C-alpha cells in the first residue's frame, strides 16, 4: 500500500515537471487614427505667407508605456498585464497633433531656422471605469515658446464615452479623445501664432 502511494506521488510529480503551462496571450491594440499624410488629408507643403511652427518635444508621464492603463477612481490607476499598445502612447500623440497642426490648419512645419516651438507632455491616456460604463480619457500639457519666452501654455483634458465595454470600443474612445484634445491644442496654438505669437522666433 505504501509502495503504491509513493509510486502515485512520483507519477504526479513527474507529470507536473513535464507539463507546460499555458502560454500567456498578449493582445496588442492601436488607436484608429490616421497618420499625417494619410489618404484624404491635404498634401503637406509650405504655404506662402503661412505662419511657421516647429513641433518640439513630445513626452509622456512615466506610467504611460506599452501596457494599457485603466482608471478606477480619481486617485487609482492600474495597468493590464496582457493588453498592450503597439507603440508608446507619445507616438500616437505626435501623429495626432502633427496632423491637426499641419494637415488641418494653414501652418507651415518648420524644421530649421527661427520659429515658435510647441512642446507637449501626455499626462493621461487611459480607459476610465465607472461601474459597467467605460470611456477613454486623454490629458495633455502644452507649452508654446520661442527662444526667450513662453507664449502660451495650458492643459487639455478630454473624455469620450465608449459604446460598449469591449476593448475595441474603449480603444476607439481613447482615439477619439486624443484627436479632440489635439484639435483643441492646435486651435489655440494656431490662433496664437497667427496673431503674432512669433513667426520669426522673436
Short mmCIF file of C-alpha atoms in Angstrom, two decimals:
data_model
loop_
_atom_site.label_atom_id
_atom_site.label_comp_id
_atom_site.label_asym_id
_atom_site.label_seq_id
_atom_site.Cartn_x
_atom_site.Cartn_y
_atom_site.Cartn_z
CA UNK A 1 0.00 0.00 0.00
CA UNK A 2 2.80 2.34 0.99
CA UNK A 3 4.70 1.45 -2.18
CA UNK A 4 1.65 2.22 -4.35
CA UNK A 5 1.18 5.61 -2.71
CA UNK A 6 4.84 6.50 -3.28
CA UNK A 7 4.61 5.42 -6.92
CA UNK A 8 1.47 7.51 -7.46
CA UNK A 9 3.08 10.56 -5.88
CA UNK A 10 6.15 10.13 -8.08
CA UNK A 11 3.96 9.84 -11.16
CA UNK A 12 2.08 13.04 -10.31
CA UNK A 13 5.34 14.88 -9.65
CA UNK A 14 6.70 13.74 -12.99
CA UNK A 15 3.59 14.97 -14.78
CA UNK A 16 3.89 18.35 -13.04
CA UNK A 17 7.50 18.66 -14.12
CA UNK A 18 6.90 17.72 -17.73
CA UNK A 19 3.60 19.56 -18.31
CA UNK A 20 3.93 23.01 -19.80
CA UNK A 21 1.91 25.99 -18.54
CA UNK A 22 -0.47 27.60 -20.97
CA UNK A 23 1.37 30.45 -22.73
CA UNK A 24 0.30 33.98 -21.81
CA UNK A 25 -1.57 35.56 -24.71
CA UNK A 26 -0.70 39.24 -25.10
CA UNK A 27 -3.08 41.32 -27.19
CA UNK A 28 -1.90 44.47 -28.97
CA UNK A 29 -4.06 47.49 -29.79
CA UNK A 30 -3.59 50.66 -31.81
CA UNK A 31 -5.87 53.74 -31.79
CA UNK A 32 -7.57 54.02 -35.17
CA UNK A 33 -6.21 57.43 -36.04
CA UNK A 34 -4.99 58.37 -39.50
CA UNK A 35 -1.28 59.19 -39.67
CA UNK A 36 -0.15 62.50 -41.18
CA UNK A 37 -0.37 62.44 -44.96
CA UNK A 38 -2.96 59.65 -44.97
CA UNK A 39 -5.40 59.27 -47.82
CA UNK A 40 -7.97 62.04 -47.81
CA UNK A 41 -5.71 64.51 -45.99
CA UNK A 42 -4.41 67.54 -47.92
CA UNK A 43 -0.78 67.31 -49.04
CA UNK A 44 1.56 68.91 -46.54
CA UNK A 45 3.58 71.72 -48.06
CA UNK A 46 4.94 75.14 -47.24
CA UNK A 47 2.17 77.72 -47.75
CA UNK A 48 3.12 81.18 -48.93
CA UNK A 49 2.78 83.59 -46.02
CA UNK A 50 1.60 80.87 -43.61
CA UNK A 51 2.97 81.10 -40.05
CA UNK A 52 5.81 78.70 -39.28
CA UNK A 53 5.75 76.37 -36.29
CA UNK A 54 8.16 73.75 -35.03
CA UNK A 55 6.85 70.65 -33.28
CA UNK A 56 9.33 70.11 -30.46
CA UNK A 57 9.49 67.57 -27.64
CA UNK A 58 6.58 65.17 -27.22
CA UNK A 59 6.89 63.19 -23.99
CA UNK A 60 4.64 61.21 -21.66
CA UNK A 61 4.36 60.51 -17.94
CA UNK A 62 6.39 57.60 -16.60
CA UNK A 63 3.35 55.33 -16.15
CA UNK A 64 2.37 55.59 -19.81
CA UNK A 65 4.31 52.90 -21.60
CA UNK A 66 3.30 49.89 -23.69
CA UNK A 67 0.82 48.44 -21.15
CA UNK A 68 -2.69 49.87 -21.44
CA UNK A 69 -3.69 51.81 -18.33
CA UNK A 70 -7.13 51.94 -16.75
CA UNK A 71 -8.53 54.22 -14.04
CA UNK A 72 -10.90 53.00 -11.35
CA UNK A 73 -11.16 56.28 -9.40
CA UNK A 74 -9.76 59.80 -9.39
CA UNK A 75 -6.74 58.58 -7.43
CA UNK A 76 -6.22 54.97 -8.54
CA UNK A 77 -4.66 53.66 -11.73
CA UNK A 78 -3.66 50.17 -12.83
CA UNK A 79 -2.27 48.55 -15.97
CA UNK A 80 -3.32 45.46 -17.87
CA UNK A 81 -0.78 42.62 -17.93
CA UNK A 82 -1.85 41.22 -21.30
CA UNK A 83 -3.13 44.27 -23.18
CA UNK A 84 -0.51 46.47 -24.83
CA UNK A 85 -0.21 49.36 -27.26
CA UNK A 86 1.64 48.66 -30.49
CA UNK A 87 3.61 51.91 -29.93
CA UNK A 88 4.36 54.12 -26.97
CA UNK A 89 1.40 56.50 -26.32
CA UNK A 90 3.53 59.58 -27.05
CA UNK A 91 3.96 58.28 -30.62
CA UNK A 92 0.20 58.44 -31.11
CA UNK A 93 0.13 61.97 -29.68
CA UNK A 94 2.85 63.16 -32.07
CA UNK A 95 0.96 61.76 -35.05
CA UNK A 96 -2.36 63.25 -33.96
CA UNK A 97 -1.07 66.73 -33.12
CA UNK A 98 1.05 66.82 -36.27
CA UNK A 99 -2.00 66.12 -38.40
CA UNK A 100 -4.12 68.67 -36.51
CA UNK A 101 -1.49 71.38 -36.91
CA UNK A 102 -0.11 70.90 -40.38
CA UNK A 103 -2.71 68.94 -42.34
CA UNK A 104 -5.85 70.56 -40.98
CA UNK A 105 -4.66 74.15 -40.45
CA UNK A 106 -2.76 76.71 -42.55
CA UNK A 107 0.55 76.34 -40.74
CA UNK A 108 3.94 75.53 -42.21
CA UNK A 109 6.02 72.96 -40.35
CA UNK A 110 9.46 74.39 -39.58
CA UNK A 111 12.43 72.05 -39.45
CA UNK A 112 15.16 74.72 -39.33
CA UNK A 113 15.50 78.44 -38.76
CA UNK A 114 13.67 80.62 -36.26
CA UNK A 115 10.10 79.62 -35.43
CA UNK A 116 7.98 79.23 -32.29
CA UNK A 117 8.14 75.72 -30.85
CA UNK A 118 5.37 73.58 -29.40
CA UNK A 119 6.28 71.05 -26.68
CA UNK A 120 3.76 68.55 -25.31
CA UNK A 121 3.56 66.14 -22.38
CA UNK A 122 0.98 63.37 -22.33
CA UNK A 123 -0.39 63.10 -18.78
CA UNK A 124 -3.32 60.74 -19.31
CA UNK A 125 -4.02 58.09 -21.95
CA UNK A 126 -6.35 55.62 -20.35
CA UNK A 127 -9.54 53.67 -20.02
CA UNK A 128 -11.92 55.02 -17.35
CA UNK A 129 -14.22 52.62 -15.49
CA UNK A 130 -17.44 53.74 -13.82
CA UNK A 131 -19.39 50.65 -12.88
CA UNK A 132 -20.24 48.91 -16.16
CA UNK A 133 -19.62 52.07 -18.21
CA UNK A 134 -16.31 52.65 -20.00
CA UNK A 135 -14.75 55.72 -21.56
CA UNK A 136 -11.45 56.88 -22.97
CA UNK A 137 -9.55 59.79 -21.45
CA UNK A 138 -6.63 61.88 -22.68
CA UNK A 139 -4.94 64.67 -20.75
CA UNK A 140 -2.02 66.68 -22.04
CA UNK A 141 0.00 69.77 -21.21
CA UNK A 142 1.31 72.07 -23.92
CA UNK A 143 3.86 74.89 -23.99
CA UNK A 144 4.37 77.23 -26.94
CA UNK A 145 7.61 79.18 -26.72
CA UNK A 146 10.27 80.99 -28.69
CA UNK A 147 13.94 81.32 -27.81
CA UNK A 148 13.23 83.68 -24.94
CA UNK A 149 9.64 83.50 -23.73
CA UNK A 150 6.67 81.23 -23.14
CA UNK A 151 3.96 82.42 -25.50
CA UNK A 152 1.14 80.14 -24.33
CA UNK A 153 0.66 77.10 -22.10
CA UNK A 154 -2.13 75.08 -20.61
CA UNK A 155 -3.77 71.72 -20.02
CA UNK A 156 -6.42 69.94 -22.03
CA UNK A 157 -8.47 67.08 -20.57
CA UNK A 158 -10.90 65.20 -22.82
CA UNK A 159 -13.03 62.15 -22.03
CA UNK A 160 -15.14 60.32 -24.60
CA UNK A 161 -17.65 57.50 -23.83
CA UNK A 162 -17.16 54.02 -25.27
CA UNK A 163 -20.22 52.47 -26.90
CA UNK A 164 -19.60 49.15 -25.09
CA UNK A 165 -17.16 47.75 -22.53
CA UNK A 166 -15.24 45.81 -25.19
CA UNK A 167 -11.56 46.71 -25.51
CA UNK A 168 -12.03 47.57 -29.18
CA UNK A 169 -14.63 50.22 -28.31
CA UNK A 170 -12.57 51.51 -25.39
CA UNK A 171 -9.55 51.97 -27.68
CA UNK A 172 -11.82 53.77 -30.14
CA UNK A 173 -12.94 56.12 -27.36
CA UNK A 174 -9.33 56.83 -26.39
CA UNK A 175 -8.53 57.57 -30.05
CA UNK A 176 -11.50 59.98 -30.25
CA UNK A 177 -10.37 61.73 -27.06
CA UNK A 178 -6.83 62.02 -28.44
CA UNK A 179 -7.98 63.59 -31.71
CA UNK A 180 -10.28 66.02 -29.86
CA UNK A 181 -7.52 67.05 -27.44
CA UNK A 182 -5.06 67.50 -30.32
CA UNK A 183 -7.56 69.62 -32.24
CA UNK A 184 -8.19 71.82 -29.19
CA UNK A 185 -4.48 72.44 -28.65
CA UNK A 186 -3.89 73.02 -32.35
CA UNK A 187 -6.67 75.61 -32.45
CA UNK A 188 -5.19 77.55 -29.54
CA UNK A 189 -1.65 77.36 -30.90
CA UNK A 190 -2.61 78.32 -34.46
CA UNK A 191 -4.54 81.35 -33.21
CA UNK A 192 -1.62 82.45 -31.04
CA UNK A 193 0.93 82.08 -33.84
CA UNK A 194 -1.27 83.86 -36.40
CA UNK A 195 -1.90 86.74 -34.00
CA UNK A 196 1.81 87.50 -33.86
CA UNK A 197 2.97 84.83 -31.44
CA UNK A 198 6.21 84.64 -33.25
CA UNK A 199 6.54 83.62 -36.86
CA UNK A 200 10.12 84.87 -36.70
CA UNK A 201 11.02 83.32 -33.35
CA UNK A 202 11.19 86.65 -31.53
#
